Amino acid sequence: MEWLSKLKNKLSRNKSTQFQPKGPPDPKFLGTFMVVQFIESPRFGLEEAQYQEFTAELPNELKDCTQAWILFYLSWIFKLLISSKYGEVFTRQFVAQAVELFQKAENLQPGLEGLSNTFSFWMSNLDDSTSHVGKKFEGLEIPFEVFAAWTFLFLDEGSPYYKKTDTNRIEFEVAKALILAKEAVVNRIQKAVDFGGPVEEANV
């Protein structure tokens, strides 16, 4: 876990410090790193107050759900960026490592029961939601986060809109929270993906 800590610290340190990959890209390393980001506080580098801020305008019945959905959405963004950079085989290895570690975490930490299955469920369904990319309403392209939000609202058994087609357009409000979270951390996730594995200080 030493290199995980080093990478995590690197992403939080002064920009003047230069780092470089220590070896070739490693899907197992990135899978482990993502799981650590998901479970350990601050999750994905975001303080709890930030999650609360992202969901502040939502109805109380949706705030906790949406904060959980944000974690899965950021995990999916991580997976998407890995797929774009390293390809399908690498991504499958990344996901397999993440699932394996989530399974181990379920046995070690109370409150995480079923997390590996839930992770796999959302990764698959968010992938399916990309079929809506490019759809427009009155000439304006609908952000993917709207479709992601609808997926969460419709398929999460804990959602007040579970299996309901009439959402009163609340998916647009949930989408705002997903967008805010993504904008806050996407550069950080991209850096981790670009490093691809353990890092060391560069000689500059």
PDB file of C-alpha atoms in Angstrom:
ATOM      1  CA  MET A   1       0.000   0.000   0.000  1.00  0.00           C
ATOM      2  CA  GLU A   2       3.050   2.271   0.148  1.00  0.00           C
ATOM      3  CA  TRP A   3       2.762   3.287  -3.483  1.00  0.00           C
ATOM      4  CA  LEU A   4      -0.963   3.921  -3.118  1.00  0.00           C
ATOM      5  CA  SER A   5      -0.225   6.387  -0.355  1.00  0.00           C
ATOM      6  CA  LYS A   6       2.527   7.985  -2.411  1.00  0.00           C
ATOM      7  CA  LEU A   7       0.231   8.474  -5.394  1.00  0.00           C
ATOM      8  CA  LYS A   8      -2.565   9.794  -3.202  1.00  0.00           C
ATOM      9  CA  ASN A   9      -0.171  12.245  -1.556  1.00  0.00           C
ATOM     10  CA  LYS A  10       1.225  13.277  -4.916  1.00  0.00           C
ATOM     11  CA  LEU A  11      -2.201  14.284  -6.144  1.00  0.00           C
ATOM     12  CA  SER A  12      -2.623  16.544  -3.119  1.00  0.00           C
ATOM     13  CA  ARG A  13       0.845  18.085  -2.993  1.00  0.00           C
ATOM     14  CA  ASN A  14       2.222  21.308  -4.361  1.00  0.00           C
ATOM     15  CA  LYS A  15       2.238  21.387  -8.153  1.00  0.00           C
ATOM     16  CA  SER A  16       5.944  22.278  -8.165  1.00  0.00           C
ATOM     17  CA  THR A  17       6.809  18.707  -7.141  1.00  0.00           C
ATOM     18  CA  GLN A  18       7.358  16.625 -10.276  1.00  0.00           C
ATOM     19  CA  PHE A  19       6.529  12.919 -10.355  1.00  0.00           C
ATOM     20  CA  GLN A  20       6.859  10.243 -12.984  1.00  0.00           C
ATOM     21  CA  PRO A  21       5.597   6.664 -13.365  1.00  0.00           C
ATOM     22  CA  LYS A  22       7.847   4.098 -11.724  1.00  0.00           C
ATOM     23  CA  GLY A  23       6.920   1.350 -14.156  1.00  0.00           C
ATOM     24  CA  PRO A  24       4.430   0.368 -16.871  1.00  0.00           C
ATOM     25  CA  PRO A  25       0.676   0.948 -16.407  1.00  0.00           C
ATOM     26  CA  ASP A  26      -0.785  -1.597 -14.002  1.00  0.00           C
ATOM     27  CA  PRO A  27      -4.544  -2.344 -13.997  1.00  0.00           C
ATOM     28  CA  LYS A  28      -4.374  -4.020 -10.592  1.00  0.00           C
ATOM     29  CA  PHE A  29      -2.677  -0.984  -9.098  1.00  0.00           C
ATOM     30  CA  LEU A  30      -5.313   1.340 -10.538  1.00  0.00           C
ATOM     31  CA  GLY A  31      -8.117  -0.958  -9.365  1.00  0.00           C
ATOM     32  CA  THR A  32      -6.685  -0.928  -5.863  1.00  0.00           C
ATOM     33  CA  PHE A  33      -6.211   2.823  -5.945  1.00  0.00           C
ATOM     34  CA  MET A  34      -9.819   3.381  -7.020  1.00  0.00           C
ATOM     35  CA  VAL A  35     -11.165   1.155  -4.228  1.00  0.00           C
ATOM     36  CA  VAL A  36      -9.094   3.050  -1.655  1.00  0.00           C
ATOM     37  CA  GLN A  37     -10.497   6.314  -3.019  1.00  0.00           C
ATOM     38  CA  PHE A  38     -14.030   4.914  -2.772  1.00  0.00           C
ATOM     39  CA  ILE A  39     -13.788   3.614   0.785  1.00  0.00           C
ATOM     40  CA  GLU A  40     -11.325   5.818   2.645  1.00  0.00           C
ATOM     41  CA  SER A  41     -12.065   9.391   3.666  1.00  0.00           C
ATOM     42  CA  PRO A  42     -11.752  11.838   2.042  1.00  0.00           C
ATOM     43  CA  ARG A  43     -13.448   9.779  -0.647  1.00  0.00           C
ATOM     44  CA  PHE A  44     -12.091  10.673  -4.065  1.00  0.00           C
ATOM     45  CA  GLY A  45     -10.373  13.561  -2.326  1.00  0.00           C
ATOM     46  CA  LEU A  46     -13.674  15.224  -1.423  1.00  0.00           C
ATOM     47  CA  GLU A  47     -14.601  16.148   2.125  1.00  0.00           C
ATOM     48  CA  GLU A  48     -18.016  15.169   3.458  1.00  0.00           C
ATOM     49  CA  ALA A  49     -19.003  18.843   3.453  1.00  0.00           C
ATOM     50  CA  GLN A  50     -18.482  18.894  -0.310  1.00  0.00           C
ATOM     51  CA  TYR A  51     -20.806  15.938  -0.838  1.00  0.00           C
ATOM     52  CA  GLN A  52     -23.375  17.759   1.273  1.00  0.00           C
ATOM     53  CA  GLU A  53     -22.869  20.911  -0.781  1.00  0.00           C
ATOM     54  CA  PHE A  54     -23.355  19.047  -4.060  1.00  0.00           C
ATOM     55  CA  THR A  55     -26.714  17.711  -2.844  1.00  0.00           C
ATOM     56  CA  ALA A  56     -27.867  20.742  -0.862  1.00  0.00           C
ATOM     57  CA  GLU A  57     -30.679  21.668  -3.268  1.00  0.00           C
ATOM     58  CA  LEU A  58     -32.138  18.168  -3.463  1.00  0.00           C
ATOM     59  CA  PRO A  59     -35.133  16.989  -1.410  1.00  0.00           C
ATOM     60  CA  ASN A  60     -34.038  15.433   1.879  1.00  0.00           C
ATOM     61  CA  GLU A  61     -35.255  12.013   0.735  1.00  0.00           C
ATOM     62  CA  LEU A  62     -32.697  12.067  -2.089  1.00  0.00           C
ATOM     63  CA  LYS A  63     -29.634  13.545  -0.419  1.00  0.00           C
ATOM     64  CA  ASP A  64     -28.156  10.359   1.053  1.00  0.00           C
ATOM     65  CA  CYS A  65     -28.988   8.341  -2.062  1.00  0.00           C
ATOM     66  CA  THR A  66     -27.348  10.877  -4.329  1.00  0.00           C
ATOM     67  CA  GLN A  67     -24.209  11.073  -2.217  1.00  0.00           C
ATOM     68  CA  ALA A  68     -23.858   7.305  -2.633  1.00  0.00           C
ATOM     69  CA  TRP A  69     -24.593   7.560  -6.362  1.00  0.00           C
ATOM     70  CA  ILE A  70     -21.839  10.136  -6.706  1.00  0.00           C
ATOM     71  CA  LEU A  71     -19.311   7.558  -5.489  1.00  0.00           C
ATOM     72  CA  PHE A  72     -20.407   5.029  -8.089  1.00  0.00           C
ATOM     73  CA  TYR A  73     -20.529   7.684 -10.788  1.00  0.00           C
ATOM     74  CA  LEU A  74     -16.975   8.821 -10.032  1.00  0.00           C
ATOM     75  CA  SER A  75     -15.892   5.170 -10.090  1.00  0.00           C
ATOM     76  CA  TRP A  76     -17.490   4.842 -13.505  1.00  0.00           C
ATOM     77  CA  ILE A  77     -15.702   7.996 -14.704  1.00  0.00           C
ATOM     78  CA  PHE A  78     -12.460   6.406 -13.479  1.00  0.00           C
ATOM     79  CA  LYS A  79     -13.298   3.285 -15.505  1.00  0.00           C
ATOM     80  CA  LEU A  80     -14.238   5.355 -18.557  1.00  0.00           C
ATOM     81  CA  LEU A  81     -10.945   7.254 -18.541  1.00  0.00           C
ATOM     82  CA  ILE A  82      -9.006   4.007 -18.140  1.00  0.00           C
ATOM     83  CA  SER A  83     -10.872   2.466 -21.070  1.00  0.00           C
ATOM     84  CA  SER A  84     -10.142   5.492 -23.234  1.00  0.00           C
ATOM     85  CA  LYS A  85      -6.419   5.406 -22.471  1.00  0.00           C
ATOM     86  CA  TYR A  86      -5.592   1.713 -22.099  1.00  0.00           C
ATOM     87  CA  GLY A  87      -8.306  -0.244 -23.887  1.00  0.00           C
ATOM     88  CA  GLU A  88     -10.815  -2.985 -23.134  1.00  0.00           C
ATOM     89  CA  VAL A  89      -8.552  -5.764 -21.838  1.00  0.00           C
ATOM     90  CA  PHE A  90      -6.784  -3.442 -19.387  1.00  0.00           C
ATOM     91  CA  THR A  91     -10.166  -2.118 -18.227  1.00  0.00           C
ATOM     92  CA  ARG A  92     -11.523  -5.618 -17.552  1.00  0.00           C
ATOM     93  CA  GLN A  93      -8.468  -6.332 -15.398  1.00  0.00           C
ATOM     94  CA  PHE A  94      -8.994  -3.041 -13.556  1.00  0.00           C
ATOM     95  CA  VAL A  95     -12.636  -3.890 -12.848  1.00  0.00           C
ATOM     96  CA  ALA A  96     -11.787  -7.449 -11.762  1.00  0.00           C
ATOM     97  CA  GLN A  97      -9.260  -6.117  -9.255  1.00  0.00           C
ATOM     98  CA  ALA A  98     -11.757  -3.596  -7.903  1.00  0.00           C
ATOM     99  CA  VAL A  99     -14.460  -6.251  -7.489  1.00  0.00           C
ATOM    100  CA  GLU A 100     -12.042  -8.590  -5.716  1.00  0.00           C
ATOM    101  CA  LEU A 101     -10.997  -5.888  -3.259  1.00  0.00           C
ATOM    102  CA  PHE A 102     -14.578  -4.786  -2.631  1.00  0.00           C
ATOM    103  CA  GLN A 103     -15.383  -8.418  -1.789  1.00  0.00           C
ATOM    104  CA  LYS A 104     -12.517  -8.502   0.707  1.00  0.00           C
ATOM    105  CA  ALA A 105     -13.615  -5.188   2.198  1.00  0.00           C
ATOM    106  CA  GLU A 106     -17.117  -6.567   2.752  1.00  0.00           C
ATOM    107  CA  ASN A 107     -15.674  -9.104   5.188  1.00  0.00           C
ATOM    108  CA  LEU A 108     -13.498  -6.601   7.016  1.00  0.00           C
ATOM    109  CA  GLN A 109     -15.582  -3.462   7.386  1.00  0.00           C
ATOM    110  CA  PRO A 110     -19.168  -3.301   8.684  1.00  0.00           C
ATOM    111  CA  GLY A 111     -21.663  -1.586   6.416  1.00  0.00           C
ATOM    112  CA  LEU A 112     -20.072  -2.668   3.138  1.00  0.00           C
ATOM    113  CA  GLU A 113     -22.078  -5.845   2.621  1.00  0.00           C
ATOM    114  CA  GLY A 114     -22.914  -6.431  -1.038  1.00  0.00           C
ATOM    115  CA  LEU A 115     -20.677  -3.604  -2.231  1.00  0.00           C
ATOM    116  CA  SER A 116     -18.912  -5.674  -4.890  1.00  0.00           C
ATOM    117  CA  ASN A 117     -22.212  -6.680  -6.492  1.00  0.00           C
ATOM    118  CA  THR A 118     -23.535  -3.132  -6.258  1.00  0.00           C
ATOM    119  CA  PHE A 119     -20.383  -1.792  -7.891  1.00  0.00           C
ATOM    120  CA  SER A 120     -20.685  -4.271 -10.770  1.00  0.00           C
ATOM    121  CA  PHE A 121     -24.396  -3.499 -11.128  1.00  0.00           C
ATOM    122  CA  TRP A 122     -23.853   0.236 -11.515  1.00  0.00           C
ATOM    123  CA  MET A 123     -20.842  -0.075 -13.795  1.00  0.00           C
ATOM    124  CA  SER A 124     -22.897  -2.224 -16.160  1.00  0.00           C
ATOM    125  CA  ASN A 125     -25.999  -0.043 -16.077  1.00  0.00           C
ATOM    126  CA  LEU A 126     -24.074   3.194 -16.533  1.00  0.00           C
ATOM    127  CA  ASP A 127     -22.382   1.594 -19.529  1.00  0.00           C
ATOM    128  CA  ASP A 128     -25.837   0.796 -20.910  1.00  0.00           C
ATOM    129  CA  SER A 129     -26.934   4.392 -20.349  1.00  0.00           C
ATOM    130  CA  THR A 130     -24.330   5.636 -22.819  1.00  0.00           C
ATOM    131  CA  SER A 131     -26.702   4.518 -25.587  1.00  0.00           C
ATOM    132  CA  HIS A 132     -28.542   7.802 -24.929  1.00  0.00           C
ATOM    133  CA  VAL A 133     -25.488   9.994 -25.529  1.00  0.00           C
ATOM    134  CA  GLY A 134     -26.171  12.647 -28.150  1.00  0.00           C
ATOM    135  CA  LYS A 135     -29.915  12.840 -27.623  1.00  0.00           C
ATOM    136  CA  LYS A 136     -31.334  16.347 -27.839  1.00  0.00           C
ATOM    137  CA  PHE A 137     -34.279  18.262 -26.430  1.00  0.00           C
ATOM    138  CA  GLU A 138     -35.428  21.337 -28.351  1.00  0.00           C
ATOM    139  CA  GLY A 139     -32.112  21.405 -30.176  1.00  0.00           C
ATOM    140  CA  LEU A 140     -29.963  21.141 -27.053  1.00  0.00           C
ATOM    141  CA  GLU A 141     -27.904  18.039 -26.328  1.00  0.00           C
ATOM    142  CA  ILE A 142     -28.850  16.476 -23.009  1.00  0.00           C
ATOM    143  CA  PRO A 143     -25.840  15.961 -20.712  1.00  0.00           C
ATOM    144  CA  PHE A 144     -25.058  12.307 -20.051  1.00  0.00           C
ATOM    145  CA  GLU A 145     -25.405  12.962 -16.322  1.00  0.00           C
ATOM    146  CA  VAL A 146     -29.162  13.338 -16.812  1.00  0.00           C
ATOM    147  CA  PHE A 147     -29.367   9.774 -18.138  1.00  0.00           C
ATOM    148  CA  ALA A 148     -27.041   8.559 -15.385  1.00  0.00           C
ATOM    149  CA  ALA A 149     -29.261  10.250 -12.793  1.00  0.00           C
ATOM    150  CA  TRP A 150     -32.382   8.656 -14.258  1.00  0.00           C
ATOM    151  CA  THR A 151     -30.653   5.257 -14.163  1.00  0.00           C
ATOM    152  CA  PHE A 152     -29.877   5.673 -10.464  1.00  0.00           C
ATOM    153  CA  LEU A 153     -33.377   6.937  -9.656  1.00  0.00           C
ATOM    154  CA  PHE A 154     -35.129   4.157 -11.572  1.00  0.00           C
ATOM    155  CA  LEU A 155     -32.968   1.167 -10.622  1.00  0.00           C
ATOM    156  CA  ASP A 156     -31.948   1.802  -7.004  1.00  0.00           C
ATOM    157  CA  GLU A 157     -34.355  -0.014  -4.692  1.00  0.00           C
ATOM    158  CA  GLY A 158     -33.687   2.660  -2.067  1.00  0.00           C
ATOM    159  CA  SER A 159     -34.779   5.442  -4.400  1.00  0.00           C
ATOM    160  CA  PRO A 160     -38.197   7.054  -3.881  1.00  0.00           C
ATOM    161  CA  TYR A 161     -38.535   6.846  -7.681  1.00  0.00           C
ATOM    162  CA  TYR A 162     -37.648   3.160  -7.964  1.00  0.00           C
ATOM    163  CA  LYS A 163     -39.258   1.710 -11.112  1.00  0.00           C
ATOM    164  CA  LYS A 164     -41.285   4.908 -11.578  1.00  0.00           C
ATOM    165  CA  THR A 165     -41.354   6.585 -14.973  1.00  0.00           C
ATOM    166  CA  ASP A 166     -42.764   9.874 -13.651  1.00  0.00           C
ATOM    167  CA  THR A 167     -39.882  11.577 -11.853  1.00  0.00           C
ATOM    168  CA  ASN A 168     -41.123  15.179 -12.000  1.00  0.00           C
ATOM    169  CA  ARG A 169     -37.835  15.922 -13.793  1.00  0.00           C
ATOM    170  CA  ILE A 170     -35.884  15.407 -10.577  1.00  0.00           C
ATOM    171  CA  GLU A 171     -33.195  13.658 -12.638  1.00  0.00           C
ATOM    172  CA  PHE A 172     -32.042  17.097 -13.793  1.00  0.00           C
ATOM    173  CA  GLU A 173     -31.397  18.116 -10.188  1.00  0.00           C
ATOM    174  CA  VAL A 174     -29.570  14.871  -9.406  1.00  0.00           C
ATOM    175  CA  ALA A 175     -27.562  15.385 -12.598  1.00  0.00           C
ATOM    176  CA  LYS A 176     -26.378  18.758 -11.291  1.00  0.00           C
ATOM    177  CA  ALA A 177     -24.897  17.026  -8.237  1.00  0.00           C
ATOM    178  CA  LEU A 178     -23.153  14.445 -10.441  1.00  0.00           C
ATOM    179  CA  ILE A 179     -21.718  17.187 -12.645  1.00  0.00           C
ATOM    180  CA  LEU A 180     -20.458  19.210  -9.679  1.00  0.00           C
ATOM    181  CA  ALA A 181     -18.714  16.158  -8.236  1.00  0.00           C
ATOM    182  CA  LYS A 182     -17.194  15.205 -11.585  1.00  0.00           C
ATOM    183  CA  GLU A 183     -15.895  18.715 -12.203  1.00  0.00           C
ATOM    184  CA  ALA A 184     -14.314  18.750  -8.746  1.00  0.00           C
ATOM    185  CA  VAL A 185     -12.258  15.574  -9.223  1.00  0.00           C
ATOM    186  CA  VAL A 186     -11.998  14.632 -12.901  1.00  0.00           C
ATOM    187  CA  ASN A 187      -8.558  16.217 -13.305  1.00  0.00           C
ATOM    188  CA  ARG A 188      -7.328  14.329 -10.260  1.00  0.00           C
ATOM    189  CA  ILE A 189      -8.682  11.048 -11.606  1.00  0.00           C
ATOM    190  CA  GLN A 190      -7.137  11.735 -15.004  1.00  0.00           C
ATOM    191  CA  LYS A 191      -3.732  12.280 -13.390  1.00  0.00           C
ATOM    192  CA  ALA A 192      -3.954   8.933 -11.608  1.00  0.00           C
ATOM    193  CA  VAL A 193      -4.942   7.236 -14.865  1.00  0.00           C
ATOM    194  CA  ASP A 194      -2.107   8.925 -16.751  1.00  0.00           C
ATOM    195  CA  PHE A 195       0.449   7.795 -14.166  1.00  0.00           C
ATOM    196  CA  GLY A 196      -1.007   4.310 -14.490  1.00  0.00           C
ATOM    197  CA  GLY A 197       0.868   2.834 -11.540  1.00  0.00           C
ATOM    198  CA  PRO A 198       3.393   3.544  -8.775  1.00  0.00           C
ATOM    199  CA  VAL A 199       5.184   6.896  -8.970  1.00  0.00           C
ATOM    200  CA  GLU A 200       8.525   8.346  -7.988  1.00  0.00           C
ATOM    201  CA  GLU A 201       9.898  11.858  -7.841  1.00  0.00           C
ATOM    202  CA  ALA A 202      11.325  12.933 -11.162  1.00  0.00           C
ATOM    203  CA  ASN A 203      14.868  14.227 -11.434  1.00  0.00           C
ATOM    204  CA  VAL A 204      14.422  17.759 -12.771  1.00  0.00           C
TER     205      VAL A 204
END
